[in-house]
Amino acid sequence: MTVGPAVKIPLLDLREQYAAIRDECDAAVRRVVESQQFILGPEVMALESEIAAFCGVRRAIGVSSGTDALLVALMALGIRPGDEVVTSPFTFFATAGVIARLGARPVFADIEEHSFNINARGLEAAITDRTRAVVPVHLYGRCVDPAIFEIAAAAGVPVIEDAAQAIGARDARGRAAGGIGLGGCFSFFPAKNLGAFGDAGLVTTNDDDFAERVGILRVHGGERRYYHRSVGGNFRIDAIQAAVLRVKLAYLNEWNDARRRNAASYRRLFAERGLESQVVAPADVDGHIYHQFVIRARDRDDLKAYLADCGIGSAVYYPLPLHQQECFADLGYRLGDFPVAERAAAEVLALPVYPELTETQIATVVDAIAAFFAGRPPG
Ligand SMILES: *Cc1c(COP(=O)(O)O)cnc(C)c1O
């Protein structure tokens, strides 16, 4: 048996965050437990109006997860078998999984080299007369090109933003993620920038009809209880999660600012150590909230193993693009169809960027990267 090194700098440390706000979180949980009102109710309504205000939208509907936010949003659009929905091949599985679960066809368009987000020209070419929705993903907390929304609008196709990684992010025109398209889908999976104590999600919109449909589908499609015009599901958010999220929402801007500061420190240290030919850091873009700080690196897998030996956590989001997933083989895509996504899958590496990370820890990570490349021939 080999004993690995102690992890000195994890990719994410949620215990540090909890330690800083323990009393508030515990009080929020206790409040719900004392009330014994676990399903919907005042905590959920309060969270919905606070997130709506935070994102600058008219309506917010709390749901059971980010995946269910995407699923219920597409259900509210009436997506059904035979429909096409265009999205990125380089995202978490759920983005395309929900399309397939509705019997619709995920249609992929390649990503941009620099942002890892869906490419506007590729999207335009992927839209057909069967396209019923576009689902761009604000990957890693960076918003997609505003042209995406113009292209979809010109084609008369609604946009559902996968903003699971982007709460608090703004696009190149200063618009909040989740407030640009018809609907925005958020995840409060614990590791997201705003994380619950379990699974939770939310749908945002400025469209009252869409909000009504999502709200009805969230409770089995019953507009009046026990009378069903449509088939929905149990997509409710727990009141306990809503109460915890309300505590954390008050800190979100501060945490996102800290992530931006950490990203800036990495960029500065990469330049100081002369690492710019070995690793490509994400550009400094206004509104990016760095859910992940993702570099491109030569010899990515070796670098990841080296960092692990140094006690530094890192991760690959995502190692296999969606068009290459076994479950989507029947879509008929081939290796080489989306070369930019395929190359990204081979080169990306997420480094620790969580808000509580110290300047010294960031320097330790960069030193380790420098040490790794010092022993290799220049590429
Ligand atoms: C996390 C995530 C989801 C799914 O959210 P869950 O809350 O885990 O269901 C969907 N899309 C993207 C891009 C994500 O990062």
CSV table of C-alpha atoms and ligand atoms in Angstrom, one decimal:
chain,number,residue,atom,x,y,z
A,1,MET,CA,0.0,0.0,0.0
A,2,THR,CA,1.3,3.4,-0.9
A,3,VAL,CA,0.5,6.4,1.2
A,4,GLY,CA,0.0,9.5,-0.9
A,5,PRO,CA,1.2,12.9,0.3
A,6,ALA,CA,-1.1,15.0,2.4
A,7,VAL,CA,-3.2,17.4,0.4
A,8,LYS,CA,-1.8,20.8,1.3
A,9,ILE,CA,-3.8,22.8,-1.2
A,10,PRO,CA,-7.1,21.2,-2.2
A,11,LEU,CA,-8.9,22.1,-5.3
A,12,LEU,CA,-11.7,23.3,-3.1
A,13,ASP,CA,-12.1,23.6,0.7
A,14,LEU,CA,-15.8,24.0,1.7
A,15,ARG,CA,-15.0,23.5,5.4
A,16,GLU,CA,-13.1,26.8,5.4
A,17,GLN,CA,-16.1,28.6,4.0
A,18,TYR,CA,-18.4,26.9,6.5
A,19,ALA,CA,-16.2,27.8,9.5
A,20,ALA,CA,-16.5,31.5,8.6
A,21,ILE,CA,-20.3,31.5,8.5
A,22,ARG,CA,-21.2,28.5,10.8
A,23,ASP,CA,-23.4,30.4,13.2
A,24,GLU,CA,-25.5,32.0,10.5
A,25,CYS,CA,-25.9,28.7,8.6
A,26,ASP,CA,-26.7,26.7,11.7
A,27,ALA,CA,-29.3,29.3,12.8
A,28,ALA,CA,-30.9,29.2,9.3
A,29,VAL,CA,-31.2,25.5,9.4
A,30,ARG,CA,-32.6,25.6,12.9
A,31,ARG,CA,-35.2,28.2,11.8
A,32,VAL,CA,-36.6,25.8,9.2
A,33,VAL,CA,-36.5,22.8,11.5
A,34,GLU,CA,-38.3,24.8,14.3
A,35,SER,CA,-41.0,25.8,11.8
A,36,GLN,CA,-41.4,22.3,10.4
A,37,GLN,CA,-42.2,23.9,7.1
A,38,PHE,CA,-39.9,21.9,4.8
A,39,ILE,CA,-41.6,22.2,1.4
A,40,LEU,CA,-41.8,25.6,-0.4
A,41,GLY,CA,-43.1,28.2,2.0
A,42,PRO,CA,-41.5,31.5,3.2
A,43,GLU,CA,-37.8,30.6,3.0
A,44,VAL,CA,-38.2,29.5,-0.7
A,45,MET,CA,-40.2,32.6,-1.6
A,46,ALA,CA,-37.6,34.9,0.1
A,47,LEU,CA,-34.8,33.1,-1.7
A,48,GLU,CA,-36.6,33.5,-5.0
A,49,SER,CA,-37.1,37.2,-4.6
A,50,GLU,CA,-33.5,37.8,-3.4
A,51,ILE,CA,-32.0,35.9,-6.3
A,52,ALA,CA,-34.3,37.6,-8.8
A,53,ALA,CA,-33.0,41.0,-7.4
A,54,PHE,CA,-29.4,39.7,-7.4
A,55,CYS,CA,-29.7,38.7,-11.1
A,56,GLY,CA,-31.8,41.7,-12.1
A,57,VAL,CA,-34.7,39.6,-13.4
A,58,ARG,CA,-38.5,39.7,-12.7
A,59,ARG,CA,-38.9,36.0,-11.6
A,60,ALA,CA,-37.0,33.2,-10.0
A,61,ILE,CA,-38.3,29.7,-9.3
A,62,GLY,CA,-36.3,27.5,-6.9
A,63,VAL,CA,-35.9,23.9,-8.1
A,64,SER,CA,-34.3,20.7,-6.9
A,65,SER,CA,-31.0,20.9,-8.8
A,66,GLY,CA,-29.3,22.6,-11.7
A,67,THR,CA,-30.1,19.5,-13.9
A,68,ASP,CA,-33.8,19.8,-13.0
A,69,ALA,CA,-33.6,23.6,-13.7
A,70,LEU,CA,-32.5,22.8,-17.3
A,71,LEU,CA,-35.0,19.9,-17.6
A,72,VAL,CA,-38.0,21.9,-16.4
A,73,ALA,CA,-37.0,25.0,-18.5
A,74,LEU,CA,-37.0,22.8,-21.6
A,75,MET,CA,-40.3,21.1,-20.6
A,76,ALA,CA,-41.8,24.6,-20.2
A,77,LEU,CA,-40.8,25.3,-23.8
A,78,GLY,CA,-42.6,22.1,-24.8
A,79,ILE,CA,-39.4,20.4,-26.1
A,80,ARG,CA,-40.4,17.0,-27.4
A,81,PRO,CA,-39.2,14.0,-29.6
A,82,GLY,CA,-38.0,15.2,-33.0
A,83,ASP,CA,-37.0,18.6,-31.8
A,84,GLU,CA,-33.4,19.8,-32.0
A,85,VAL,CA,-31.7,21.8,-29.3
A,86,VAL,CA,-28.3,23.3,-30.0
A,87,THR,CA,-25.6,23.3,-27.2
A,88,SER,CA,-21.9,23.0,-26.5
A,89,PRO,CA,-20.1,19.7,-26.7
A,90,PHE,CA,-17.8,20.9,-24.0
A,91,THR,CA,-19.8,21.1,-20.8
A,92,PHE,CA,-21.1,19.1,-17.9
A,93,PHE,CA,-23.1,16.1,-19.1
A,94,ALA,CA,-26.4,17.4,-17.7
A,95,THR,CA,-26.6,20.2,-20.3
A,96,ALA,CA,-27.1,17.6,-23.1
A,97,GLY,CA,-28.6,14.9,-20.9
A,98,VAL,CA,-31.8,16.8,-20.3
A,99,ILE,CA,-32.3,17.3,-24.0
A,100,ALA,CA,-32.0,13.6,-24.7
A,101,ARG,CA,-34.2,12.7,-21.7
A,102,LEU,CA,-37.0,14.7,-23.4
A,103,GLY,CA,-36.5,12.6,-26.6
A,104,ALA,CA,-35.1,15.6,-28.4
A,105,ARG,CA,-31.8,15.6,-30.3
A,106,PRO,CA,-28.8,17.4,-28.8
A,107,VAL,CA,-27.0,19.2,-31.7
A,108,PHE,CA,-23.5,20.4,-30.9
A,109,ALA,CA,-21.5,23.4,-32.2
A,110,ASP,CA,-17.8,23.7,-31.5
A,111,ILE,CA,-16.4,26.0,-28.9
A,112,GLU,CA,-14.1,29.1,-29.0
A,113,GLU,CA,-10.4,28.4,-28.4
A,114,HIS,CA,-10.0,31.2,-25.9
A,115,SER,CA,-13.2,31.1,-23.9
A,116,PHE,CA,-14.2,27.4,-24.1
A,117,ASN,CA,-17.7,28.6,-24.8
A,118,ILE,CA,-19.9,27.8,-27.8
A,119,ASN,CA,-18.8,29.6,-31.0
A,120,ALA,CA,-21.3,32.0,-32.6
A,121,ARG,CA,-20.6,31.0,-36.2
A,122,GLY,CA,-20.8,27.3,-35.3
A,123,LEU,CA,-24.1,27.9,-33.6
A,124,GLU,CA,-25.4,29.7,-36.6
A,125,ALA,CA,-24.5,26.8,-38.9
A,126,ALA,CA,-26.1,24.3,-36.5
A,127,ILE,CA,-29.6,25.9,-36.4
A,128,THR,CA,-32.1,24.2,-38.7
A,129,ASP,CA,-35.9,24.4,-39.1
A,130,ARG,CA,-36.2,21.8,-36.4
A,131,THR,CA,-34.2,23.8,-33.8
A,132,ARG,CA,-36.5,24.6,-30.9
A,133,ALA,CA,-34.0,26.0,-28.4
A,134,VAL,CA,-30.4,27.0,-27.9
A,135,VAL,CA,-28.7,26.2,-24.6
A,136,PRO,CA,-25.4,28.1,-24.3
A,137,VAL,CA,-23.2,27.4,-21.2
A,138,HIS,CA,-21.4,30.1,-19.4
A,139,LEU,CA,-18.5,27.7,-18.8
A,140,TYR,CA,-16.3,28.1,-15.7
A,141,GLY,CA,-18.1,31.4,-14.9
A,142,ARG,CA,-17.4,33.3,-18.1
A,143,CYS,CA,-20.4,34.5,-20.1
A,144,VAL,CA,-20.8,33.5,-23.7
A,145,ASP,CA,-20.4,35.9,-26.7
A,146,PRO,CA,-23.5,38.3,-26.8
A,147,ALA,CA,-23.7,37.4,-30.5
A,148,ILE,CA,-25.2,34.0,-29.5
A,149,PHE,CA,-28.4,35.7,-28.4
A,150,GLU,CA,-28.6,37.8,-31.5
A,151,ILE,CA,-28.2,34.7,-33.8
A,152,ALA,CA,-30.9,32.9,-31.8
A,153,ALA,CA,-33.2,35.9,-31.9
A,154,ALA,CA,-32.7,36.3,-35.6
A,155,ALA,CA,-33.7,32.6,-36.1
A,156,GLY,CA,-36.7,33.0,-33.7
A,157,VAL,CA,-35.3,30.4,-31.3
A,158,PRO,CA,-35.5,30.9,-27.5
A,159,VAL,CA,-32.3,30.7,-25.5
A,160,ILE,CA,-32.1,28.9,-22.2
A,161,GLU,CA,-28.8,29.8,-20.5
A,162,ASP,CA,-27.0,27.1,-18.6
A,163,ALA,CA,-25.7,29.5,-15.9
A,164,ALA,CA,-25.0,26.7,-13.4
A,165,GLN,CA,-21.4,27.9,-13.1
A,166,ALA,CA,-22.0,31.6,-13.5
A,167,ILE,CA,-24.1,33.1,-10.7
A,168,GLY,CA,-23.0,36.7,-10.5
A,169,ALA,CA,-21.2,36.7,-13.8
A,170,ARG,CA,-21.8,39.4,-16.4
A,171,ASP,CA,-21.4,39.3,-20.2
A,172,ALA,CA,-19.4,41.7,-22.4
A,173,ARG,CA,-22.4,44.1,-22.3
A,174,GLY,CA,-22.7,44.0,-18.5
A,175,ARG,CA,-25.8,41.8,-18.5
A,176,ALA,CA,-26.2,39.3,-15.6
A,177,ALA,CA,-25.9,35.6,-16.4
A,178,GLY,CA,-29.4,34.2,-16.3
A,179,GLY,CA,-31.0,37.5,-17.3
A,180,ILE,CA,-30.1,37.5,-21.0
A,181,GLY,CA,-32.1,34.7,-22.6
A,182,LEU,CA,-35.7,33.6,-22.0
A,183,GLY,CA,-34.6,31.5,-19.1
A,184,GLY,CA,-31.5,31.1,-16.9
A,185,CYS,CA,-30.7,27.8,-15.1
A,186,PHE,CA,-28.6,27.8,-11.9
A,187,SER,CA,-27.1,25.0,-9.8
A,188,PHE,CA,-26.5,25.3,-6.1
A,189,PHE,CA,-24.5,22.0,-6.0
A,190,PRO,CA,-22.2,22.4,-3.0
A,191,ALA,CA,-19.1,23.1,-5.1
A,192,LYS,CA,-20.6,25.9,-7.2
A,193,ASN,CA,-19.9,29.5,-6.3
A,194,LEU,CA,-23.2,29.6,-4.4
A,195,GLY,CA,-23.5,26.2,-2.9
A,196,ALA,CA,-26.2,24.6,-0.8
A,197,PHE,CA,-25.9,21.9,1.8
A,198,GLY,CA,-27.0,19.3,-0.8
A,199,ASP,CA,-28.7,19.5,-4.2
A,200,ALA,CA,-30.6,22.6,-5.3
A,201,GLY,CA,-31.2,24.8,-8.3
A,202,LEU,CA,-33.2,27.7,-9.7
A,203,VAL,CA,-34.7,29.1,-12.9
A,204,THR,CA,-34.7,32.8,-13.7
A,205,THR,CA,-36.7,34.7,-16.3
A,206,ASN,CA,-38.2,38.0,-17.3
A,207,ASP,CA,-41.2,36.3,-18.9
A,208,ASP,CA,-44.2,35.9,-16.7
A,209,ASP,CA,-45.8,33.1,-18.8
A,210,PHE,CA,-42.6,31.1,-18.8
A,211,ALA,CA,-42.3,31.6,-15.0
A,212,GLU,CA,-45.9,30.3,-14.6
A,213,ARG,CA,-45.2,27.2,-16.7
A,214,VAL,CA,-42.0,26.4,-14.8
A,215,GLY,CA,-43.8,26.9,-11.5
A,216,ILE,CA,-46.6,24.6,-12.4
A,217,LEU,CA,-44.3,21.9,-13.8
A,218,ARG,CA,-42.3,22.1,-10.6
A,219,VAL,CA,-45.3,20.6,-8.8
A,220,HIS,CA,-46.3,17.8,-11.2
A,221,GLY,CA,-47.9,20.1,-13.7
A,222,GLY,CA,-50.9,20.7,-11.3
A,223,GLU,CA,-52.0,24.3,-11.6
A,224,ARG,CA,-54.6,23.4,-9.0
A,225,ARG,CA,-53.5,20.6,-6.7
A,226,TYR,CA,-54.7,17.2,-7.9
A,227,TYR,CA,-55.8,18.6,-11.3
A,228,HIS,CA,-53.2,18.1,-14.1
A,229,ARG,CA,-53.3,19.6,-17.6
A,230,SER,CA,-49.7,18.8,-18.1
A,231,VAL,CA,-47.2,16.2,-16.8
A,232,GLY,CA,-44.6,17.8,-14.6
A,233,GLY,CA,-42.5,16.4,-11.8
A,234,ASN,CA,-41.4,17.0,-8.2
A,235,PHE,CA,-38.8,19.7,-9.0
A,236,ARG,CA,-39.1,21.5,-5.7
A,237,ILE,CA,-36.2,23.1,-3.8
A,238,ASP,CA,-36.0,22.2,-0.1
A,239,ALA,CA,-36.8,24.9,2.4
A,240,ILE,CA,-33.6,24.0,4.4
A,241,GLN,CA,-31.5,24.6,1.2
A,242,ALA,CA,-33.2,27.9,0.5
A,243,ALA,CA,-32.5,29.1,4.1
A,244,VAL,CA,-28.8,28.2,3.8
A,245,LEU,CA,-28.6,29.8,0.3
A,246,ARG,CA,-30.0,33.0,1.7
A,247,VAL,CA,-27.2,33.2,4.2
A,248,LYS,CA,-24.6,32.6,1.6
A,249,LEU,CA,-26.0,34.9,-1.1
A,250,ALA,CA,-25.1,37.8,1.1
A,251,TYR,CA,-21.4,36.8,0.7
A,252,LEU,CA,-21.5,35.9,-3.0
A,253,ASN,CA,-20.2,39.2,-4.4
A,254,GLU,CA,-17.3,39.2,-1.9
A,255,TRP,CA,-16.5,35.6,-2.7
A,256,ASN,CA,-16.6,36.2,-6.5
A,257,ASP,CA,-14.3,39.2,-6.1
A,258,ALA,CA,-11.8,37.0,-4.1
A,259,ARG,CA,-11.9,34.5,-7.0
A,260,ARG,CA,-11.2,37.3,-9.4
A,261,ARG,CA,-8.3,38.4,-7.3
A,262,ASN,CA,-6.9,34.9,-7.1
A,263,ALA,CA,-7.1,34.6,-10.9
A,264,ALA,CA,-5.2,37.9,-11.3
A,265,SER,CA,-2.5,36.6,-8.9
A,266,TYR,CA,-2.1,33.5,-11.0
A,267,ARG,CA,-1.7,35.5,-14.2
A,268,ARG,CA,0.9,37.8,-12.6
A,269,LEU,CA,2.9,34.9,-11.1
A,270,PHE,CA,2.8,33.0,-14.4
A,271,ALA,CA,4.3,36.0,-16.1
A,272,GLU,CA,6.9,36.6,-13.4
A,273,ARG,CA,8.0,32.9,-13.6
A,274,GLY,CA,8.2,33.0,-17.4
A,275,LEU,CA,5.6,30.3,-17.7
A,276,GLU,CA,3.6,31.8,-20.5
A,277,SER,CA,4.9,29.5,-23.2
A,278,GLN,CA,4.1,26.4,-21.0
A,279,VAL,CA,0.6,27.3,-19.7
A,280,VAL,CA,-2.2,29.4,-21.1
A,281,ALA,CA,-4.1,31.2,-18.4
A,282,PRO,CA,-7.7,32.5,-19.0
A,283,ALA,CA,-7.7,36.1,-20.2
A,284,ASP,CA,-8.7,38.9,-17.8
A,285,VAL,CA,-12.3,39.4,-18.8
A,286,ASP,CA,-14.8,41.7,-17.0
A,287,GLY,CA,-17.6,39.8,-15.4
A,288,HIS,CA,-15.8,36.4,-15.2
A,289,ILE,CA,-16.4,34.9,-11.8
A,290,TYR,CA,-14.0,32.0,-12.1
A,291,HIS,CA,-16.1,29.1,-10.9
A,292,GLN,CA,-13.0,27.3,-12.2
A,293,PHE,CA,-9.6,28.8,-13.0
A,294,VAL,CA,-8.7,26.6,-16.0
A,295,ILE,CA,-5.4,26.7,-17.7
A,296,ARG,CA,-4.3,24.9,-20.9
A,297,ALA,CA,-1.0,23.0,-20.3
A,298,ARG,CA,1.4,20.9,-22.2
A,299,ASP,CA,1.7,17.4,-20.8
A,300,ARG,CA,-1.5,18.1,-18.8
A,301,ASP,CA,-1.8,14.6,-17.3
A,302,ASP,CA,1.8,14.5,-16.2
A,303,LEU,CA,1.4,18.0,-14.7
A,304,LYS,CA,-1.7,16.9,-12.8
A,305,ALA,CA,0.1,13.9,-11.4
A,306,TYR,CA,3.1,16.0,-10.4
A,307,LEU,CA,0.8,18.5,-8.6
A,308,ALA,CA,-0.9,15.7,-6.8
A,309,ASP,CA,2.6,14.5,-5.6
A,310,CYS,CA,3.1,18.0,-4.3
A,311,GLY,CA,-0.1,17.9,-2.4
A,312,ILE,CA,-1.9,20.2,-4.7
A,313,GLY,CA,-5.4,19.4,-6.0
A,314,SER,CA,-6.4,20.0,-9.6
A,315,ALA,CA,-9.1,18.5,-11.9
A,316,VAL,CA,-10.0,18.1,-15.6
A,317,TYR,CA,-13.3,19.6,-16.6
A,318,TYR,CA,-14.0,17.8,-18.9
A,319,PRO,CA,-12.0,14.9,-20.2
A,320,LEU,CA,-14.4,13.7,-22.9
A,321,PRO,CA,-16.5,16.0,-25.0
A,322,LEU,CA,-20.2,15.1,-25.2
A,323,HIS,CA,-20.2,14.1,-28.9
A,324,GLN,CA,-17.8,11.4,-28.0
A,325,GLN,CA,-19.8,10.0,-25.1
A,326,GLU,CA,-20.9,6.4,-25.5
A,327,CYS,CA,-24.6,7.2,-24.7
A,328,PHE,CA,-24.7,9.7,-27.6
A,329,ALA,CA,-23.1,7.3,-30.2
A,330,ASP,CA,-26.4,7.1,-32.0
A,331,LEU,CA,-26.3,10.8,-32.8
A,332,GLY,CA,-23.7,9.9,-35.4
A,333,TYR,CA,-20.9,12.3,-34.4
A,334,ARG,CA,-17.3,11.3,-35.0
A,335,LEU,CA,-13.9,12.1,-33.6
A,336,GLY,CA,-12.7,15.3,-35.4
A,337,ASP,CA,-16.2,16.8,-35.6
A,338,PHE,CA,-15.4,19.4,-32.9
A,339,PRO,CA,-11.6,19.8,-32.9
A,340,VAL,CA,-11.5,22.7,-30.6
A,341,ALA,CA,-13.5,20.9,-27.9
A,342,GLU,CA,-11.5,17.8,-28.4
A,343,ARG,CA,-8.2,19.7,-27.9
A,344,ALA,CA,-9.6,21.4,-24.9
A,345,ALA,CA,-10.5,18.1,-23.3
A,346,ALA,CA,-6.8,17.0,-23.7
A,347,GLU,CA,-5.3,20.3,-22.4
A,348,VAL,CA,-7.4,21.8,-19.7
A,349,LEU,CA,-6.6,21.7,-16.0
A,350,ALA,CA,-8.5,23.5,-13.2
A,351,LEU,CA,-6.3,24.9,-10.4
A,352,PRO,CA,-7.5,25.9,-6.9
A,353,VAL,CA,-9.2,29.3,-7.0
A,354,TYR,CA,-11.6,29.2,-4.1
A,355,PRO,CA,-12.1,32.5,-2.2
A,356,GLU,CA,-10.2,31.5,1.0
A,357,LEU,CA,-7.1,30.6,-0.9
A,358,THR,CA,-4.1,32.7,0.3
A,359,GLU,CA,-1.5,34.5,-1.9
A,360,THR,CA,1.1,32.2,-0.4
A,361,GLN,CA,-0.9,29.1,-1.5
A,362,ILE,CA,-1.2,30.5,-5.0
A,363,ALA,CA,2.5,31.1,-5.2
A,364,THR,CA,3.1,27.5,-4.0
A,365,VAL,CA,0.9,26.2,-6.8
A,366,VAL,CA,2.8,28.3,-9.4
A,367,ASP,CA,6.2,27.3,-8.0
A,368,ALA,CA,5.2,23.7,-8.4
A,369,ILE,CA,4.1,24.3,-12.0
A,370,ALA,CA,7.4,26.0,-12.7
A,371,ALA,CA,9.3,23.1,-11.1
A,372,PHE,CA,7.5,20.7,-13.3
A,373,PHE,CA,8.3,22.5,-16.5
A,374,ALA,CA,11.9,23.2,-15.4
A,375,GLY,CA,12.7,19.5,-15.8
A,376,ARG,CA,11.3,19.3,-19.4
A,377,PRO,CA,12.5,20.4,-22.8
A,378,PRO,CA,10.8,23.6,-24.0
A,379,GLY,CA,7.9,23.0,-26.3
B,1,LIG,C1,-23.3,21.7,-12.1
B,1,LIG,C2,-23.8,21.8,-13.5
B,1,LIG,C3,-25.1,21.4,-14.0
B,1,LIG,C4,-26.0,20.5,-13.1
B,1,LIG,O1,-26.3,21.0,-11.9
B,1,LIG,P1,-26.6,20.0,-10.7
B,1,LIG,O2,-27.1,20.9,-9.6
B,1,LIG,O3,-25.4,19.2,-10.3
B,1,LIG,O4,-27.7,19.1,-11.2
B,1,LIG,C5,-25.5,21.7,-15.3
B,1,LIG,N1,-24.7,22.3,-16.1
B,1,LIG,C6,-23.4,22.7,-15.8
B,1,LIG,C7,-22.6,23.5,-16.7
B,1,LIG,C8,-23.0,22.5,-14.5
B,1,LIG,O5,-21.7,22.9,-14.1
